[in-house]
CSV table of C-alpha atoms in Angstrom, one decimal:
chain,number,residue,atom,x,y,z
A,1,MET,CA,20.8,49.1,4.3
A,2,ALA,CA,19.4,50.1,1.0
A,3,ARG,CA,15.6,50.2,0.6
A,4,ARG,CA,14.3,47.1,-1.1
A,5,SER,CA,13.5,47.6,-4.8
A,6,MET,CA,9.9,48.1,-5.8
A,7,ARG,CA,10.0,44.8,-7.6
A,8,GLU,CA,11.2,43.1,-4.4
A,9,GLU,CA,8.4,44.7,-2.4
A,10,ILE,CA,5.9,43.4,-4.9
A,11,VAL,CA,7.4,39.9,-4.8
A,12,GLU,CA,7.3,39.8,-1.0
A,13,ALA,CA,3.7,41.1,-0.8
A,14,GLY,CA,2.6,38.8,-3.6
A,15,LEU,CA,4.0,35.8,-1.8
A,16,GLU,CA,2.3,36.9,1.4
A,17,GLN,CA,-1.0,37.5,-0.2
A,18,PHE,CA,-1.0,34.3,-2.3
A,19,HIS,CA,-0.1,32.3,0.7
A,20,ALA,CA,-2.6,33.9,3.1
A,21,HIS,CA,-5.6,34.3,0.7
A,22,GLY,CA,-5.1,32.0,-2.3
A,23,TYR,CA,-4.4,32.9,-5.9
A,24,SER,CA,-7.8,34.1,-7.0
A,25,ALA,CA,-8.6,36.0,-3.8
A,26,ALA,CA,-5.3,37.9,-4.0
A,27,GLY,CA,-5.9,40.7,-6.6
A,28,VAL,CA,-3.1,42.8,-8.1
A,29,LYS,CA,-4.6,45.8,-6.2
A,30,ASN,CA,-4.4,43.9,-2.9
A,31,ILE,CA,-0.8,43.0,-3.7
A,32,THR,CA,0.3,46.6,-4.6
A,33,ASP,CA,-1.6,48.0,-1.6
A,34,ALA,CA,0.2,45.5,0.7
A,35,ALA,CA,3.5,46.4,-1.0
A,36,GLY,CA,2.8,50.1,-0.6
A,37,VAL,CA,3.3,50.8,-4.3
A,38,PRO,CA,1.0,52.3,-6.9
A,39,LYS,CA,-1.1,49.7,-8.7
A,40,GLY,CA,0.2,51.0,-12.1
A,41,SER,CA,3.8,50.1,-11.1
A,42,PHE,CA,2.9,46.4,-11.0
A,43,TYR,CA,3.0,46.1,-14.8
A,44,ASN,CA,6.4,47.8,-15.0
A,45,HIS,CA,7.8,44.7,-13.2
A,46,PHE,CA,5.4,41.8,-14.2
A,47,ASP,CA,3.4,41.0,-17.3
A,48,SER,CA,0.6,39.5,-15.2
A,49,LYS,CA,-0.4,38.1,-11.8
A,50,GLU,CA,0.5,34.7,-13.2
A,51,ALA,CA,4.1,35.9,-13.9
A,52,LEU,CA,4.3,37.2,-10.3
A,53,ALA,CA,2.9,33.9,-9.0
A,54,VAL,CA,5.8,32.0,-10.6
A,55,VAL,CA,8.4,34.3,-9.0
A,56,ALA,CA,6.5,34.1,-5.6
A,57,LEU,CA,6.6,30.3,-5.8
A,58,GLU,CA,10.4,30.3,-6.4
A,59,ARG,CA,10.8,32.6,-3.4
A,60,TYR,CA,8.6,30.3,-1.4
A,61,ALA,CA,10.7,27.3,-2.3
A,62,GLU,CA,13.8,29.1,-1.1
A,63,GLY,CA,12.2,29.0,2.4
A,64,LEU,CA,11.8,25.2,2.3
A,65,ARG,CA,15.4,24.7,3.4
A,66,LEU,CA,16.1,22.3,0.5
A,67,ARG,CA,19.8,23.0,0.9
A,68,GLU,CA,19.7,21.4,4.4
A,69,LEU,CA,17.7,18.5,3.0
A,70,ALA,CA,20.5,18.0,0.4
A,71,ASP,CA,23.3,18.2,3.0
A,72,THR,CA,25.0,14.8,2.8
A,73,SER,CA,27.2,15.6,5.8
A,74,VAL,CA,24.1,14.8,7.9
A,75,GLU,CA,22.8,11.2,8.3
A,76,PRO,CA,20.0,10.9,5.7
A,77,LEU,CA,17.1,9.8,7.9
A,78,THR,CA,18.1,12.5,10.5
A,79,ARG,CA,18.0,15.3,7.9
A,80,LEU,CA,14.8,14.0,6.3
A,81,ARG,CA,13.0,14.0,9.6
A,82,ALA,CA,14.5,17.4,10.5
A,83,HIS,CA,13.2,18.7,7.2
A,84,PHE,CA,9.6,17.8,7.9
A,85,GLU,CA,9.9,18.8,11.6
A,86,PHE,CA,11.1,22.2,10.4
A,87,LEU,CA,8.1,22.5,8.1
A,88,ARG,CA,5.7,21.3,10.8
A,89,ASP,CA,7.1,23.9,13.3
A,90,GLU,CA,6.8,26.7,10.8
A,91,ASN,CA,3.2,25.7,10.3
A,92,VAL,CA,2.4,25.5,14.0
A,93,ARG,CA,4.0,28.9,14.4
A,94,ARG,CA,1.5,30.2,11.8
A,95,GLY,CA,-1.4,28.8,13.8
A,96,ILE,CA,-1.8,25.9,11.3
A,97,THR,CA,-2.9,28.2,8.6
A,98,ARG,CA,-1.7,28.8,5.0
A,99,GLY,CA,-0.3,25.3,4.4
A,100,CYS,CA,2.2,24.9,1.5
A,101,LEU,CA,2.1,27.3,-1.4
A,102,VAL,CA,3.1,24.6,-3.8
A,103,GLY,CA,0.2,22.4,-2.8
A,104,ASN,CA,-2.2,25.3,-2.6
A,105,PHE,CA,-1.3,26.4,-6.2
A,106,SER,CA,-1.7,22.8,-7.3
A,107,ALA,CA,-5.2,22.7,-5.8
A,108,GLU,CA,-6.3,26.0,-7.0
A,109,VAL,CA,-4.5,27.0,-10.2
A,110,ALA,CA,-2.6,24.0,-11.8
A,111,ASP,CA,-5.6,23.1,-14.0
A,112,HIS,CA,-6.0,26.7,-15.2
A,113,SER,CA,-2.6,28.2,-15.8
A,114,ASP,CA,0.1,26.4,-17.8
A,115,VAL,CA,2.9,28.6,-16.4
A,116,ILE,CA,1.9,28.1,-12.8
A,117,HIS,CA,1.3,24.4,-13.5
A,118,THR,CA,4.8,24.1,-14.8
A,119,ALA,CA,6.3,25.9,-11.8
A,120,VAL,CA,4.3,23.7,-9.4
A,121,ARG,CA,5.4,20.6,-11.1
A,122,ASN,CA,9.0,21.6,-11.1
A,123,SER,CA,8.9,22.5,-7.4
A,124,PHE,CA,7.5,19.1,-6.5
A,125,ARG,CA,10.0,17.3,-8.7
A,126,GLN,CA,13.0,19.2,-7.3
A,127,TRP,CA,11.8,18.5,-3.8
A,128,ALA,CA,11.1,14.8,-4.5
A,129,VAL,CA,14.6,14.4,-6.0
A,130,LEU,CA,16.2,15.5,-2.8
A,131,ILE,CA,13.9,13.2,-0.7
A,132,ALA,CA,14.7,10.3,-3.0
A,133,ALA,CA,18.5,11.0,-2.7
A,134,ALA,CA,18.2,10.9,1.1
A,135,LEU,CA,16.2,7.6,0.9
A,136,GLY,CA,18.7,6.1,-1.5
A,137,GLU,CA,21.5,7.0,0.8
A,138,ALA,CA,19.7,5.5,3.8
A,139,ARG,CA,19.0,2.4,1.8
A,140,ARG,CA,22.7,2.0,1.0
A,141,ALA,CA,23.5,2.6,4.6
A,142,GLY,CA,20.9,-0.1,5.6
A,143,THR,CA,18.9,2.3,7.8
A,144,VAL,CA,15.6,1.9,5.9
A,145,ARG,CA,13.6,-1.0,4.6
A,146,ALA,CA,15.6,-2.5,1.7
A,147,ASP,CA,12.6,-3.1,-0.5
A,148,LEU,CA,11.6,0.6,-0.8
A,149,ASP,CA,12.2,2.2,-4.2
A,150,PRO,CA,13.6,5.6,-3.3
A,151,GLU,CA,11.9,7.5,-6.1
A,152,THR,CA,8.4,6.0,-5.6
A,153,THR,CA,8.7,6.4,-1.8
A,154,ALA,CA,9.9,10.0,-2.1
A,155,ARG,CA,6.9,10.9,-4.2
A,156,PHE,CA,4.6,9.2,-1.8
A,157,VAL,CA,6.1,10.8,1.3
A,158,LEU,CA,5.9,14.2,-0.3
A,159,HIS,CA,2.3,13.7,-1.3
A,160,ALA,CA,1.5,12.4,2.2
A,161,TRP,CA,3.1,15.6,3.6
A,162,GLU,CA,1.0,17.8,1.4
A,163,GLY,CA,-2.2,16.0,2.3
A,164,THR,CA,-1.2,16.2,6.0
A,165,LEU,CA,-1.1,19.9,5.7
A,166,LEU,CA,-4.7,19.9,4.3
A,167,GLY,CA,-5.8,17.7,7.1
A,168,ALA,CA,-4.1,19.8,9.8
A,169,ARG,CA,-5.8,22.9,8.4
A,170,ALA,CA,-9.2,21.2,8.3
A,171,ASP,CA,-8.7,20.1,11.9
A,172,ARG,CA,-6.9,23.3,13.0
A,173,SER,CA,-4.9,20.8,15.0
A,174,ALA,CA,-1.4,19.4,14.9
A,175,GLU,CA,-2.7,15.8,15.3
A,176,ALA,CA,-2.3,15.2,11.5
A,177,PHE,CA,1.4,15.9,11.9
A,178,ASP,CA,1.7,13.2,14.6
A,179,SER,CA,0.0,10.7,12.2
A,180,PHE,CA,2.5,11.6,9.5
A,181,PHE,CA,5.6,11.2,11.7
A,182,ASP,CA,4.3,8.0,13.2
A,183,LEU,CA,3.4,6.4,9.9
A,184,VAL,CA,6.4,7.6,7.9
A,185,PHE,CA,9.2,7.5,10.3
A,186,GLY,CA,7.8,5.0,12.8
A,187,THR,CA,6.4,2.5,10.4
A,188,LEU,CA,6.8,2.8,6.6
A,189,LEU,CA,10.6,3.5,6.5
A,190,VAL,CA,11.5,1.3,9.5
A,191,LYS,CA,13.8,-1.5,8.6
B,24,MET,CA,-39.7,13.5,-15.0
B,25,ALA,CA,-40.4,16.7,-13.2
B,26,ARG,CA,-38.0,19.6,-14.0
B,27,ARG,CA,-35.4,19.9,-11.2
B,28,SER,CA,-36.1,22.7,-8.8
B,29,MET,CA,-34.3,26.0,-9.1
B,30,ARG,CA,-32.5,25.3,-5.9
B,31,GLU,CA,-31.3,22.0,-7.2
B,32,GLU,CA,-30.1,23.6,-10.4
B,33,ILE,CA,-28.1,26.1,-8.3
B,34,VAL,CA,-26.6,23.3,-6.1
B,35,GLU,CA,-25.5,21.3,-9.2
B,36,ALA,CA,-24.0,24.3,-10.9
B,37,GLY,CA,-22.3,25.4,-7.7
B,38,LEU,CA,-20.7,22.0,-7.2
B,39,GLU,CA,-19.5,22.0,-10.8
B,40,GLN,CA,-18.2,25.6,-10.7
B,41,PHE,CA,-16.4,25.2,-7.3
B,42,HIS,CA,-14.9,21.9,-8.4
B,43,ALA,CA,-13.7,23.2,-11.7
B,44,HIS,CA,-12.6,26.7,-10.9
B,45,GLY,CA,-12.2,26.9,-7.1
B,46,TYR,CA,-14.1,28.8,-4.5
B,47,SER,CA,-13.0,32.4,-5.1
B,48,ALA,CA,-13.0,32.1,-8.9
B,49,ALA,CA,-16.6,30.8,-9.0
B,50,GLY,CA,-18.7,33.9,-8.5
B,51,VAL,CA,-22.4,33.8,-7.8
B,52,LYS,CA,-23.0,35.2,-11.3
B,53,ASN,CA,-21.0,32.3,-12.8
B,54,ILE,CA,-23.0,29.9,-10.8
B,55,THR,CA,-26.5,31.3,-11.7
B,56,ASP,CA,-25.4,31.7,-15.4
B,57,ALA,CA,-24.3,28.0,-15.4
B,58,ALA,CA,-27.6,27.0,-13.7
B,59,GLY,CA,-29.6,29.1,-16.2
B,60,VAL,CA,-31.4,31.0,-13.5
B,61,PRO,CA,-31.5,34.8,-12.8
B,62,LYS,CA,-28.8,36.0,-10.5
B,63,GLY,CA,-31.4,37.5,-8.1
B,64,SER,CA,-32.9,34.1,-7.6
B,65,PHE,CA,-29.8,32.9,-5.8
B,66,TYR,CA,-30.6,34.7,-2.6
B,67,ASN,CA,-34.1,33.2,-2.5
B,68,HIS,CA,-32.4,29.9,-1.9
B,69,PHE,CA,-29.1,30.6,-0.2
B,70,ASP,CA,-27.9,33.3,2.2
B,71,SER,CA,-24.5,33.5,0.7
B,72,LYS,CA,-22.0,31.7,-1.5
B,73,GLU,CA,-20.5,30.2,1.6
B,74,ALA,CA,-23.9,28.6,2.5
B,75,LEU,CA,-24.1,27.1,-1.0
B,76,ALA,CA,-20.5,25.8,-0.7
B,77,VAL,CA,-21.5,23.8,2.4
B,78,VAL,CA,-24.4,22.2,0.5
B,79,ALA,CA,-22.2,21.6,-2.6
B,80,LEU,CA,-19.7,19.9,-0.3
B,81,GLU,CA,-22.4,17.6,1.1
B,82,ARG,CA,-23.5,16.8,-2.4
B,83,TYR,CA,-19.9,16.1,-3.4
B,84,ALA,CA,-19.4,13.8,-0.5
B,85,GLU,CA,-22.4,11.8,-1.7
B,86,GLY,CA,-20.4,11.0,-4.8
B,87,LEU,CA,-17.5,9.5,-2.8
B,88,ARG,CA,-19.4,6.2,-2.5
B,89,LEU,CA,-18.9,6.1,1.3
B,90,ARG,CA,-21.7,3.6,1.5
B,91,GLU,CA,-19.7,1.0,-0.4
B,92,LEU,CA,-16.7,1.8,1.8
B,93,ALA,CA,-18.8,1.0,4.8
B,94,ASP,CA,-20.2,-2.2,3.4
B,95,THR,CA,-19.0,-4.9,5.8
B,96,SER,CA,-20.3,-7.7,3.5
B,97,VAL,CA,-17.1,-7.1,1.4
B,98,GLU,CA,-13.6,-8.0,2.8
B,99,PRO,CA,-12.2,-4.8,4.3
B,100,LEU,CA,-8.9,-4.5,2.3
B,101,THR,CA,-10.8,-5.3,-0.9
B,102,ARG,CA,-13.3,-2.6,-0.3
B,103,LEU,CA,-10.7,-0.1,0.9
B,104,ARG,CA,-8.7,-0.7,-2.3
B,105,ALA,CA,-11.8,-0.6,-4.5
B,106,HIS,CA,-12.7,2.8,-2.9
B,107,PHE,CA,-9.5,4.4,-3.9
B,108,GLU,CA,-9.5,2.7,-7.3
B,109,PHE,CA,-12.9,4.2,-7.9
B,110,LEU,CA,-11.7,7.6,-6.9
B,111,ARG,CA,-8.6,7.3,-9.1
B,112,ASP,CA,-10.6,6.1,-12.1
B,113,GLU,CA,-13.1,9.1,-11.7
B,114,ASN,CA,-10.1,11.4,-11.6
B,115,VAL,CA,-8.4,9.8,-14.7
B,116,ARG,CA,-11.8,10.1,-16.5
B,117,ARG,CA,-11.8,13.8,-15.8
B,118,GLY,CA,-8.3,14.1,-17.3
B,119,ILE,CA,-6.6,14.4,-13.9
B,120,THR,CA,-8.1,17.7,-13.2
B,121,ARG,CA,-10.3,19.1,-10.3
B,122,GLY,CA,-8.9,16.8,-7.6
B,123,CYS,CA,-11.1,16.4,-4.4
B,124,LEU,CA,-13.4,19.2,-3.5
B,125,VAL,CA,-12.9,18.5,0.3
B,126,GLY,CA,-9.1,19.0,-0.1
B,127,ASN,CA,-9.5,21.9,-2.5
B,128,PHE,CA,-11.7,23.8,0.0
B,129,SER,CA,-9.3,22.9,2.8
B,130,ALA,CA,-6.4,24.4,0.7
B,131,GLU,CA,-8.3,27.5,-0.4
B,132,VAL,CA,-11.0,28.4,2.1
B,133,ALA,CA,-10.7,26.6,5.4
B,134,ASP,CA,-8.6,29.4,6.9
B,135,HIS,CA,-11.1,32.0,6.0
B,136,SER,CA,-14.6,30.7,6.5
B,137,ASP,CA,-15.7,29.0,9.7
B,138,VAL,CA,-18.8,27.3,8.1
B,139,ILE,CA,-16.8,25.9,5.2
B,140,HIS,CA,-14.0,24.9,7.6
B,141,THR,CA,-16.5,23.0,9.8
B,142,ALA,CA,-18.0,21.3,6.7
B,143,VAL,CA,-14.5,20.3,5.4
B,144,ARG,CA,-13.4,19.0,8.9
B,145,ASN,CA,-16.6,16.9,9.2
B,146,SER,CA,-16.2,15.4,5.7
B,147,PHE,CA,-12.7,14.4,6.4
B,148,ARG,CA,-13.7,12.9,9.8
B,149,GLN,CA,-16.6,11.0,8.5
B,150,TRP,CA,-14.4,9.6,5.7
B,151,ALA,CA,-11.5,8.7,8.1
B,152,VAL,CA,-14.0,6.9,10.5
B,153,LEU,CA,-15.0,4.5,7.6
B,154,ILE,CA,-11.4,3.9,6.6
B,155,ALA,CA,-10.5,3.2,10.3
B,156,ALA,CA,-13.4,0.8,10.6
B,157,ALA,CA,-12.2,-1.1,7.5
B,158,LEU,CA,-8.6,-1.2,8.9
B,159,GLY,CA,-9.8,-2.3,12.3
B,160,GLU,CA,-11.8,-5.1,10.7
B,161,ALA,CA,-8.7,-6.1,8.6
B,162,ARG,CA,-6.6,-6.1,11.8
B,163,ARG,CA,-9.0,-8.4,13.6
B,164,ALA,CA,-9.0,-10.6,10.6
B,165,GLY,CA,-5.2,-10.6,10.6
B,166,THR,CA,-4.9,-9.3,7.0
B,167,VAL,CA,-2.9,-6.1,7.8
B,168,ARG,CA,0.1,-5.4,10.0
B,169,ALA,CA,-1.0,-6.0,13.6
B,170,ASP,CA,1.0,-2.9,14.9
B,171,LEU,CA,-1.0,-0.4,12.9
B,172,ASP,CA,-3.4,1.8,14.9
B,173,PRO,CA,-6.6,2.0,12.7
B,174,GLU,CA,-7.4,5.6,13.5
B,175,THR,CA,-3.9,7.0,13.0
B,176,THR,CA,-3.4,4.9,9.9
B,177,ALA,CA,-6.8,5.9,8.5
B,178,ARG,CA,-6.0,9.6,8.9
B,179,PHE,CA,-2.6,9.1,7.3
B,180,VAL,CA,-3.9,7.1,4.3
B,181,LEU,CA,-6.6,9.7,3.7
B,182,HIS,CA,-4.1,12.6,3.8
B,183,ALA,CA,-1.7,10.6,1.6
B,184,TRP,CA,-4.7,10.3,-0.9
B,185,GLU,CA,-5.4,14.0,-0.8
B,186,GLY,CA,-1.7,14.8,-1.4
B,187,THR,CA,-1.6,12.3,-4.2
B,188,LEU,CA,-4.3,14.2,-6.0
B,189,LEU,CA,-2.3,17.4,-5.7
B,190,GLY,CA,0.8,15.6,-7.1
B,191,ALA,CA,-1.2,13.9,-9.9
B,192,ARG,CA,-2.6,17.3,-10.9
B,193,ALA,CA,0.8,18.9,-10.8
B,194,ASP,CA,2.2,16.2,-13.0
B,195,ARG,CA,-0.9,15.8,-15.1
B,196,SER,CA,-0.1,12.1,-14.9
B,197,ALA,CA,-1.4,9.0,-13.1
B,198,GLU,CA,2.0,8.1,-11.8
B,199,ALA,CA,1.2,9.6,-8.4
B,200,PHE,CA,-1.6,7.1,-8.1
B,201,ASP,CA,0.7,4.2,-8.7
B,202,SER,CA,3.0,5.4,-5.9
B,203,PHE,CA,0.0,5.6,-3.6
B,204,PHE,CA,-1.3,2.1,-4.3
B,205,ASP,CA,2.2,0.7,-4.2
B,206,LEU,CA,3.2,2.3,-0.9
B,207,VAL,CA,-0.2,1.9,0.9
B,208,PHE,CA,-1.5,-1.5,-0.3
B,209,GLY,CA,1.9,-3.0,-1.3
B,210,THR,CA,4.0,-1.9,1.6
B,211,LEU,CA,2.5,0.0,4.6
B,212,LEU,CA,-0.5,-2.2,5.3
B,213,VAL,CA,1.2,-5.5,4.3
B,214,LYS,CA,1.3,-8.0,7.1
């Protein structure tokens, strides 16, 4: 297998550093050290840390398994639940640290960087569209409450998920996930 | 009126800097500059930036109007809704920036600092206890769904609120708040 390109090493290390330490705490030097490349090489590939953050966020979003969330061959509530169970399990595997990079960037950087703000907004929107599609499908199939607006509900469920990650990290416990599944799948969506 | 003490100036400036810029981005020098005090004076009052962050978080929590949330002379659903409306209005007044300092610290620092982690966890718990008390009262009064567990629901609603702030900042729009009120007070809690 060919060695990954230097750009690719920087993207992977940037994603790792941003997710583990946050945007401000992850300096370019930390990232190039983690990537095992000279600091000067960074600017051959990226104009700024901001520019790398946007690419790292895209890379992070690829790991959210949105393709599975969009897979209409699976019953909509089943795949919606499986989506959040996958994300929960990933989080538990990481010792309930790091949370969601989209939410973390929203908390830390969205007020300060227009390009990161735009990337965060687009990630949330793309994600919410897929949740809304599943909810719309479920409504047509009569498997969720008929009075739920798919778009509004999708936005709410995604936000509840993001806040659940903050709560789980604050508690260093998976209890917050139980509340999420109980209230969303056991109460809110129930017909 | 007596001039505020130097410690007080540092606490106020720290709260402002942490809330506006995040924990890592707000350096001790930024904080003492904003407070108009010499940098060296910081360590006469605080052992570390972490120690200041804990005090700033306590100060922030005083602004959440938890006393009103606990005021049993007001009908529980009315005061619960008024609580989140107050927080929403504060947020809109700030141009939908900054979000909630408790959530921001959870996103950025809870994994890295045990003392800040503990302070964040305690803030969330204290807040959730008051929401649960209101929900328990409402359940006894028969004004919310009888099958909702007050503690689980309180945790979920608080997390949904925290995620809503992330979504609102990402969208730079109040639409996320509408989804929150619609789904929590118009759907989830409705008898």
